Amino acid sequence: MSDTYARRAAELDRADGLGVHRKKFVLDEGVYLDGNSLGALPAHVPARMADVLAREWGELRIRSWDESGWWTAPERIGDRIAPLVGAAPGRIVVGDSTSVNVFKAVVAAARLAGEGRDEILVDATTFPTDGYIAASAARLTGHRIVPLDPAEMAAAAGPRTALALVNHVDYRTGRLQDLPGLTAALHAAGALAVWDLCHSAGALPVGLDEHGVDLAVGCTYKYLNGGPGSPAYLYVAERHQAAFDSPLPGWNSHADPFGMTPGYQAADGALRGRVGTPDILSTLALESALDVWDGVAIEDVRAKSLALTDFFLECVEAYVPAGRVVSVTPEAHGERGSQVALRCAEAPAVMAELIRRGVVGDLRRPDILRFGFTPLYVGFADAERAARVLAEVLADVPAHLPPAQV
């Protein structure tokens, strides 16, 4: 049976129009399915960073803020990310971490919502930090948190709702939330929509402008391959920019940053989302990494992502004995991100052994095996091999045996 799927994988890889991009990345002989945690290194980035270190910092030094374009990097890179998430230029600024940008977005949205709206709806299944930040923002602004499943938010939004903070793709299950529908429902209730795009940007079309999203945040080290700890980004819809009131005003977001005046006057546009001096080394590594997206249509990426995850699930069903794993990732394409999550009672032991055998995914305790599919460098042969090795590992790991005994 494995020969049948291996032949199909080879045929699919030969027909894959995105397969040519694989050579742009530093990859080994294994199967890397953890790009939803940390994207692979684009092969040209080390040379770019060597130039940044030796010439821009080493030779030009302070002159590089102007001569090398360091000063304008946050908005310049934001404009490069914009097409990948469906935004026009001037609406995204790069900098700080996702957590910091969540704080900016939630507080700013609470202020934009106005008097009488004291509820913040928070995705109850959210990545934990989003919940922590939202709770702190609520304490600071006098709001209260209402944790809900995203499917319940549309019905729950009402005259007291200021905003909802939602993860576009659930980090555990890979479920894709209904961004257009929920955003429209929140607006109908007079509330704002704040979306976390960490597990969707670079994997599927988002349509921030098209669907009227108010504010959004995201990281760049997953599907955008910006490198460990690469700066995050903040999206501010054009209609909100003039009133966007950041809770972290800094000299970098001042209308006259070098005026050094004691009073704060916000810059125009999304630049209001800047705070302090940007991390130039990580920022420029990200800018270089984004070169891999030149000439790539996000719609093609989405089509391959769905084909890859479909094929992987088919191989898992064919290879793995019934009952050893159960997919918790939705089957419907409209409800699936670019990962597959499998519930497995022996997940910690199984993932450790998968990695030892060259198939790198990751684990979400207590029992979730996560496999991220990054279409620019993951192929169908990778998907088939991962499923086959998973079956081999499960054959060697006794069912329901506590990991410590394996």
Coordinates of C-alpha atoms in Angstrom, one line a residue:
M1 CA 0.0 0.0 0.0
S2 CA 2.8 2.4 0.9
D3 CA 4.2 2.1 -2.7
T4 CA 0.8 3.4 -4.0
Y5 CA 0.9 6.5 -1.9
A6 CA 4.6 7.1 -2.6
R7 CA 3.9 7.0 -6.3
R8 CA 1.0 9.4 -5.9
A9 CA 3.2 11.7 -3.9
A10 CA 5.8 11.7 -6.6
E11 CA 3.2 12.5 -9.2
L12 CA 1.8 15.3 -7.1
D13 CA 5.2 16.8 -6.5
R14 CA 6.1 16.7 -10.2
A15 CA 2.9 18.7 -10.9
D16 CA 3.4 21.2 -8.0
G17 CA 3.9 24.7 -9.3
L18 CA 5.2 25.9 -5.9
G19 CA 7.8 23.1 -5.7
V20 CA 10.5 25.3 -7.2
H21 CA 10.5 27.4 -4.1
R22 CA 11.8 24.6 -1.9
K23 CA 15.4 25.3 -3.0
K24 CA 15.2 28.7 -1.5
F25 CA 15.3 27.3 2.0
V26 CA 17.9 25.6 4.2
L27 CA 16.6 22.0 4.7
D28 CA 18.1 18.7 5.6
E29 CA 17.1 15.2 4.6
G30 CA 14.3 15.0 7.2
V31 CA 10.7 16.1 7.1
Y32 CA 10.1 19.5 8.7
L33 CA 6.5 19.9 9.7
D34 CA 6.9 22.6 12.4
G35 CA 6.8 25.7 10.3
N36 CA 3.7 26.7 12.2
S37 CA 6.1 27.2 15.1
L38 CA 9.3 28.4 13.4
G39 CA 9.7 28.7 9.6
A40 CA 12.8 27.3 7.9
L41 CA 15.7 29.6 7.1
P42 CA 15.6 31.2 3.6
A43 CA 19.0 30.4 2.1
H44 CA 19.9 33.9 1.1
V45 CA 19.4 35.5 4.5
P46 CA 22.8 34.7 6.1
A47 CA 24.6 36.6 3.3
R48 CA 22.3 39.6 3.7
M49 CA 22.8 39.6 7.5
A50 CA 26.6 39.4 7.0
D51 CA 26.4 42.6 4.9
V52 CA 24.2 44.3 7.6
L53 CA 26.7 43.4 10.3
A54 CA 29.9 44.1 8.4
R55 CA 29.0 47.1 6.2
E56 CA 25.8 48.7 7.5
W57 CA 26.7 48.5 11.2
G58 CA 30.4 47.9 11.0
E59 CA 31.3 50.6 8.5
L60 CA 28.4 53.0 8.1
R61 CA 27.3 52.8 11.8
I62 CA 24.9 55.6 12.7
R63 CA 24.7 56.7 9.0
S64 CA 22.7 53.5 8.2
W65 CA 19.6 54.9 9.9
D66 CA 19.3 57.1 6.8
E67 CA 21.6 55.7 4.2
S68 CA 20.6 52.1 4.6
G69 CA 16.9 52.8 5.3
W70 CA 16.9 51.5 8.9
W71 CA 14.5 54.3 10.0
T72 CA 11.8 53.4 7.5
A73 CA 12.1 49.7 7.8
P74 CA 9.0 49.1 10.0
E75 CA 6.6 50.6 7.6
R76 CA 8.4 49.5 4.5
I77 CA 8.3 45.8 5.7
G78 CA 4.7 46.3 6.7
D79 CA 3.9 47.2 3.1
R80 CA 5.5 44.0 2.0
I81 CA 3.5 41.9 4.4
A82 CA 0.3 43.7 3.5
P83 CA -0.5 41.8 0.2
L84 CA -0.2 38.5 2.1
V85 CA -3.0 39.5 4.5
G86 CA -5.1 41.5 2.1
A87 CA -4.2 45.0 3.2
A88 CA -3.4 48.2 1.3
P89 CA 0.0 50.0 1.8
G90 CA 0.2 52.2 4.9
R91 CA -1.9 50.0 7.1
I92 CA 0.7 47.8 8.7
V93 CA 3.7 48.6 10.9
V94 CA 6.3 46.1 11.9
G95 CA 7.8 46.0 15.4
D96 CA 7.7 44.7 19.0
S97 CA 6.3 41.2 19.8
T98 CA 2.8 39.8 19.1
S99 CA 2.0 40.2 22.8
V100 CA 2.9 43.9 22.9
N101 CA 0.9 44.4 19.7
V102 CA -2.1 42.6 21.2
F103 CA -2.0 45.0 24.1
K104 CA -1.9 48.0 21.8
A105 CA -4.7 46.7 19.7
V106 CA -7.0 45.7 22.6
V107 CA -6.6 48.9 24.5
A108 CA -6.9 51.1 21.4
A109 CA -10.1 49.2 20.3
A110 CA -11.6 49.6 23.8
R111 CA -11.0 53.4 23.5
L112 CA -12.4 53.5 20.0
A113 CA -15.5 51.6 21.1
G114 CA -16.6 54.5 23.3
E115 CA -18.7 54.9 26.4
G116 CA -21.1 52.3 27.7
R117 CA -19.3 49.4 26.0
D118 CA -17.5 47.6 28.8
E119 CA -17.2 44.0 27.6
I120 CA -14.3 42.4 25.8
L121 CA -15.1 39.1 24.2
V122 CA -12.1 36.8 24.2
D123 CA -11.6 33.5 22.3
A124 CA -11.8 31.0 25.2
T125 CA -9.6 28.6 23.1
T126 CA -7.1 31.4 22.4
F127 CA -3.3 31.1 22.6
P128 CA -2.9 31.7 26.4
T129 CA -0.9 34.9 26.1
D130 CA -3.7 36.6 24.2
G131 CA -6.0 35.9 27.1
Y132 CA -3.4 37.1 29.6
I133 CA -2.9 40.4 27.8
A134 CA -6.6 41.0 27.2
A135 CA -7.3 40.5 30.9
S136 CA -4.6 43.0 31.8
A137 CA -5.9 45.5 29.3
A138 CA -9.4 45.0 30.7
R139 CA -8.2 45.8 34.2
L140 CA -6.5 48.9 33.0
T141 CA -9.5 50.2 31.0
G142 CA -12.3 49.2 33.4
H143 CA -13.7 46.5 31.0
R144 CA -14.6 43.0 31.9
I145 CA -13.6 39.8 30.0
V146 CA -16.2 37.5 28.6
P147 CA -14.5 34.2 27.5
L148 CA -16.4 32.5 24.7
D149 CA -16.0 29.9 22.0
P150 CA -15.7 31.9 18.7
A151 CA -18.8 30.1 17.4
E152 CA -20.8 31.8 20.2
M153 CA -19.5 35.3 19.7
A154 CA -21.8 36.5 17.0
A155 CA -24.9 35.8 19.1
A156 CA -23.3 37.1 22.3
A157 CA -22.2 40.5 20.9
G158 CA -24.5 43.3 22.1
P159 CA -24.8 46.9 23.1
R160 CA -22.2 46.5 25.9
T161 CA -19.6 44.8 23.6
A162 CA -16.5 46.9 22.9
L163 CA -14.5 44.4 20.9
A164 CA -13.7 40.7 20.4
L165 CA -10.2 39.3 20.3
V166 CA -10.1 36.1 18.2
N167 CA -7.4 33.8 16.8
H168 CA -8.0 33.3 13.1
V169 CA -6.6 29.7 13.3
D170 CA -6.8 27.8 16.6
Y171 CA -3.2 26.9 17.5
R172 CA -4.2 23.5 18.9
T173 CA -6.6 22.1 16.4
G174 CA -5.9 24.1 13.3
R175 CA -9.6 25.2 13.1
L176 CA -10.0 28.2 10.8
Q177 CA -12.5 30.7 12.3
D178 CA -15.0 32.6 10.2
L179 CA -13.3 36.0 10.0
P180 CA -15.7 37.5 7.5
G181 CA -18.9 36.4 9.2
L182 CA -17.8 37.2 12.8
T183 CA -16.4 40.5 11.8
A184 CA -19.7 41.5 10.2
A185 CA -21.7 40.3 13.2
L186 CA -19.5 42.3 15.6
H187 CA -20.0 45.4 13.4
A188 CA -23.7 44.9 13.3
A189 CA -23.6 45.0 17.1
G190 CA -21.5 48.2 17.1
A191 CA -18.4 46.4 18.3
L192 CA -14.9 46.1 16.8
A193 CA -13.0 43.0 15.6
V194 CA -9.4 42.4 16.6
W195 CA -7.8 39.3 14.9
D196 CA -4.7 37.4 15.8
L197 CA -3.2 36.1 12.5
C198 CA -0.2 34.2 13.9
H199 CA -1.3 30.9 12.4
S200 CA -2.8 32.1 9.2
A201 CA -0.6 34.9 7.7
G202 CA 1.5 33.3 4.9
A203 CA -0.7 30.2 4.9
L204 CA -4.0 31.4 3.5
P205 CA -5.8 34.5 2.2
V206 CA -7.0 36.7 5.1
G207 CA -8.7 39.7 3.4
L208 CA -8.3 42.3 6.2
D209 CA -9.4 45.3 4.0
E210 CA -12.1 43.3 2.1
H211 CA -13.8 42.1 5.3
G212 CA -13.6 45.3 7.2
V213 CA -11.3 44.1 10.0
D214 CA -10.6 46.9 12.5
L215 CA -7.3 45.9 14.0
A216 CA -5.1 42.8 13.6
V217 CA -1.8 41.5 14.9
G218 CA 0.5 38.7 13.9
C219 CA 4.0 37.2 14.2
T220 CA 6.4 36.7 11.4
Y221 CA 8.5 33.7 12.5
K222 CA 6.0 31.0 11.5
Y223 CA 4.7 30.8 7.9
L224 CA 6.5 34.1 7.0
N225 CA 9.9 32.6 7.9
G226 CA 11.3 35.7 9.6
G227 CA 13.5 33.9 12.1
P228 CA 13.3 33.2 15.8
G229 CA 11.8 36.1 17.7
S230 CA 11.4 38.2 14.5
P231 CA 9.3 41.3 15.0
A232 CA 5.5 41.1 14.9
Y233 CA 3.2 43.5 13.1
L234 CA 0.1 45.6 13.8
Y235 CA -2.7 46.4 11.3
V236 CA -4.8 49.5 11.7
A237 CA -7.7 50.0 9.3
E238 CA -7.5 53.3 7.5
R239 CA -10.8 54.5 8.9
H240 CA -9.4 54.1 12.5
Q241 CA -6.0 55.6 12.0
A242 CA -6.8 59.2 12.9
A243 CA -8.4 58.1 16.2
F244 CA -6.0 55.3 17.0
D245 CA -4.9 56.0 20.5
S246 CA -2.0 53.7 21.4
P247 CA -1.5 52.9 25.1
L248 CA 2.3 52.8 24.4
P249 CA 3.2 56.2 22.9
G250 CA 6.9 56.4 22.2
W251 CA 9.3 58.6 20.5
N252 CA 9.2 56.5 17.4
S253 CA 5.5 57.2 17.0
H254 CA 5.8 60.9 17.6
A255 CA 4.9 63.2 14.7
D256 CA 8.3 64.8 15.2
P257 CA 10.4 62.1 16.8
F258 CA 13.6 64.2 16.8
G259 CA 11.9 67.2 18.2
M260 CA 12.2 65.7 21.6
T261 CA 9.3 67.8 22.9
P262 CA 7.8 67.0 26.3
G263 CA 4.3 66.8 24.9
Y264 CA 3.2 63.9 22.7
Q265 CA 1.7 64.3 19.3
A266 CA 1.0 61.1 17.4
A267 CA 2.3 60.6 13.9
D268 CA -0.1 60.0 11.0
G269 CA -1.3 56.6 9.9
A270 CA -0.2 53.2 11.1
L271 CA 3.0 54.8 12.3
R272 CA 1.1 55.5 15.5
G273 CA 1.7 51.8 16.3
R274 CA 5.5 52.3 16.6
V275 CA 6.9 52.7 20.1
G276 CA 10.7 52.7 20.7
T277 CA 13.8 52.0 18.7
P278 CA 13.2 48.9 16.5
D279 CA 15.3 45.8 16.7
I280 CA 17.2 46.4 13.4
L281 CA 19.0 43.1 13.1
S282 CA 15.8 41.0 13.4
T283 CA 13.9 43.5 11.4
L284 CA 16.3 43.3 8.4
A285 CA 16.5 39.6 8.6
L286 CA 12.7 39.5 8.2
E287 CA 12.8 41.9 5.3
S288 CA 15.3 39.7 3.5
A289 CA 13.3 36.5 4.3
L290 CA 10.2 38.1 2.7
D291 CA 12.0 37.9 -0.7
V292 CA 10.9 34.3 -1.0
W293 CA 7.4 35.6 -1.5
D294 CA 8.3 37.5 -4.7
G295 CA 6.0 36.2 -7.4
V296 CA 4.0 33.9 -5.1
A297 CA 0.2 34.2 -5.0
I298 CA -1.2 33.5 -1.6
E299 CA -4.2 31.8 -3.3
D300 CA -1.8 29.2 -4.8
V301 CA -0.3 28.7 -1.4
R302 CA -3.7 28.0 0.1
A303 CA -4.6 25.5 -2.7
K304 CA -1.4 23.5 -2.1
S305 CA -1.9 23.7 1.7
L306 CA -5.4 22.1 1.4
A307 CA -4.1 19.5 -1.0
L308 CA -1.2 18.6 1.4
T309 CA -3.3 18.3 4.5
D310 CA -5.9 16.3 2.6
F311 CA -3.2 13.9 1.3
F312 CA -1.6 13.6 4.8
L313 CA -4.9 12.8 6.4
E314 CA -5.6 10.2 3.7
C315 CA -2.2 8.6 4.3
V316 CA -2.7 8.6 8.0
E317 CA -6.0 6.8 7.6
A318 CA -4.4 4.2 5.3
Y319 CA -1.2 3.6 7.4
V320 CA -2.2 4.0 11.0
P321 CA -4.1 1.3 12.8
A322 CA -7.7 2.4 13.7
G323 CA -8.1 4.1 17.0
R324 CA -4.4 5.1 17.6
V325 CA -4.9 8.7 16.5
V326 CA -7.9 10.8 15.9
S327 CA -7.9 14.0 13.8
V328 CA -9.2 17.1 15.6
T329 CA -8.6 19.3 12.6
P330 CA -11.8 20.0 10.7
E331 CA -12.3 18.1 7.4
A332 CA -14.1 21.0 5.7
H333 CA -11.7 23.2 3.8
G334 CA -13.4 26.3 4.9
E335 CA -12.7 25.4 8.5
R336 CA -9.1 24.3 8.2
G337 CA -5.9 26.2 8.5
S338 CA -2.5 24.8 7.4
Q339 CA -1.9 22.2 10.1
V340 CA -3.2 18.8 11.1
A341 CA -3.7 18.0 14.8
L342 CA -4.0 14.4 15.8
R343 CA -5.1 13.3 19.3
C344 CA -2.9 10.5 20.5
A345 CA -2.8 9.0 24.0
E346 CA 0.9 8.5 23.8
A347 CA 1.6 11.9 22.2
P348 CA 4.8 12.9 24.1
A349 CA 6.5 9.6 23.5
V350 CA 5.4 9.4 19.9
M351 CA 6.5 12.9 19.0
A352 CA 9.9 12.4 20.6
E353 CA 10.4 9.3 18.5
L354 CA 9.2 10.9 15.4
I355 CA 11.7 13.6 15.8
R356 CA 14.4 11.1 16.5
R357 CA 13.5 9.4 13.2
G358 CA 13.7 12.6 11.2
V359 CA 10.0 13.8 11.1
V360 CA 9.8 17.1 13.0
G361 CA 6.4 18.1 14.3
D362 CA 5.5 19.4 17.7
L363 CA 3.4 18.6 20.7
R364 CA 0.6 20.3 22.6
R365 CA 0.1 18.7 25.9
P366 CA -1.4 16.5 27.0
D367 CA -2.3 14.6 23.8
I368 CA -2.0 16.6 20.6
L369 CA 0.5 15.9 17.8
R370 CA 0.7 19.0 15.6
F371 CA 2.0 18.9 12.0
G372 CA 2.3 22.2 10.2
F373 CA 2.4 22.3 6.4
T374 CA 4.3 25.2 4.9
P375 CA 3.6 25.0 1.1
L376 CA 6.7 26.8 -0.1
Y377 CA 9.0 24.1 1.1
V378 CA 6.9 21.1 2.1
G379 CA 6.0 18.6 -0.6
F380 CA 3.7 15.6 -1.0
A381 CA 6.5 13.1 -0.5
D382 CA 7.1 14.8 2.9
A383 CA 3.5 14.2 3.8
E384 CA 3.5 10.6 2.8
R385 CA 6.8 9.9 4.6
A386 CA 5.5 11.6 7.8
A387 CA 2.4 9.4 7.8
R388 CA 4.4 6.3 7.2
V389 CA 6.9 7.0 9.9
L390 CA 4.1 7.8 12.3
A391 CA 2.6 4.4 11.7
E392 CA 6.0 2.8 12.3
V393 CA 6.4 4.7 15.5
L394 CA 3.0 3.8 16.8
A395 CA 3.7 0.1 16.0
D396 CA 6.7 0.4 18.4
V397 CA 5.0 2.4 21.1
P398 CA 2.6 0.4 23.2
A399 CA -0.9 1.8 23.1
H400 CA -1.8 4.0 26.2
L401 CA 1.6 3.4 27.8
P402 CA 2.7 6.4 29.9
P403 CA 5.5 8.2 28.2
A404 CA 7.9 7.7 31.2
Q405 CA 7.8 4.0 30.6
V406 CA 8.7 4.1 26.9

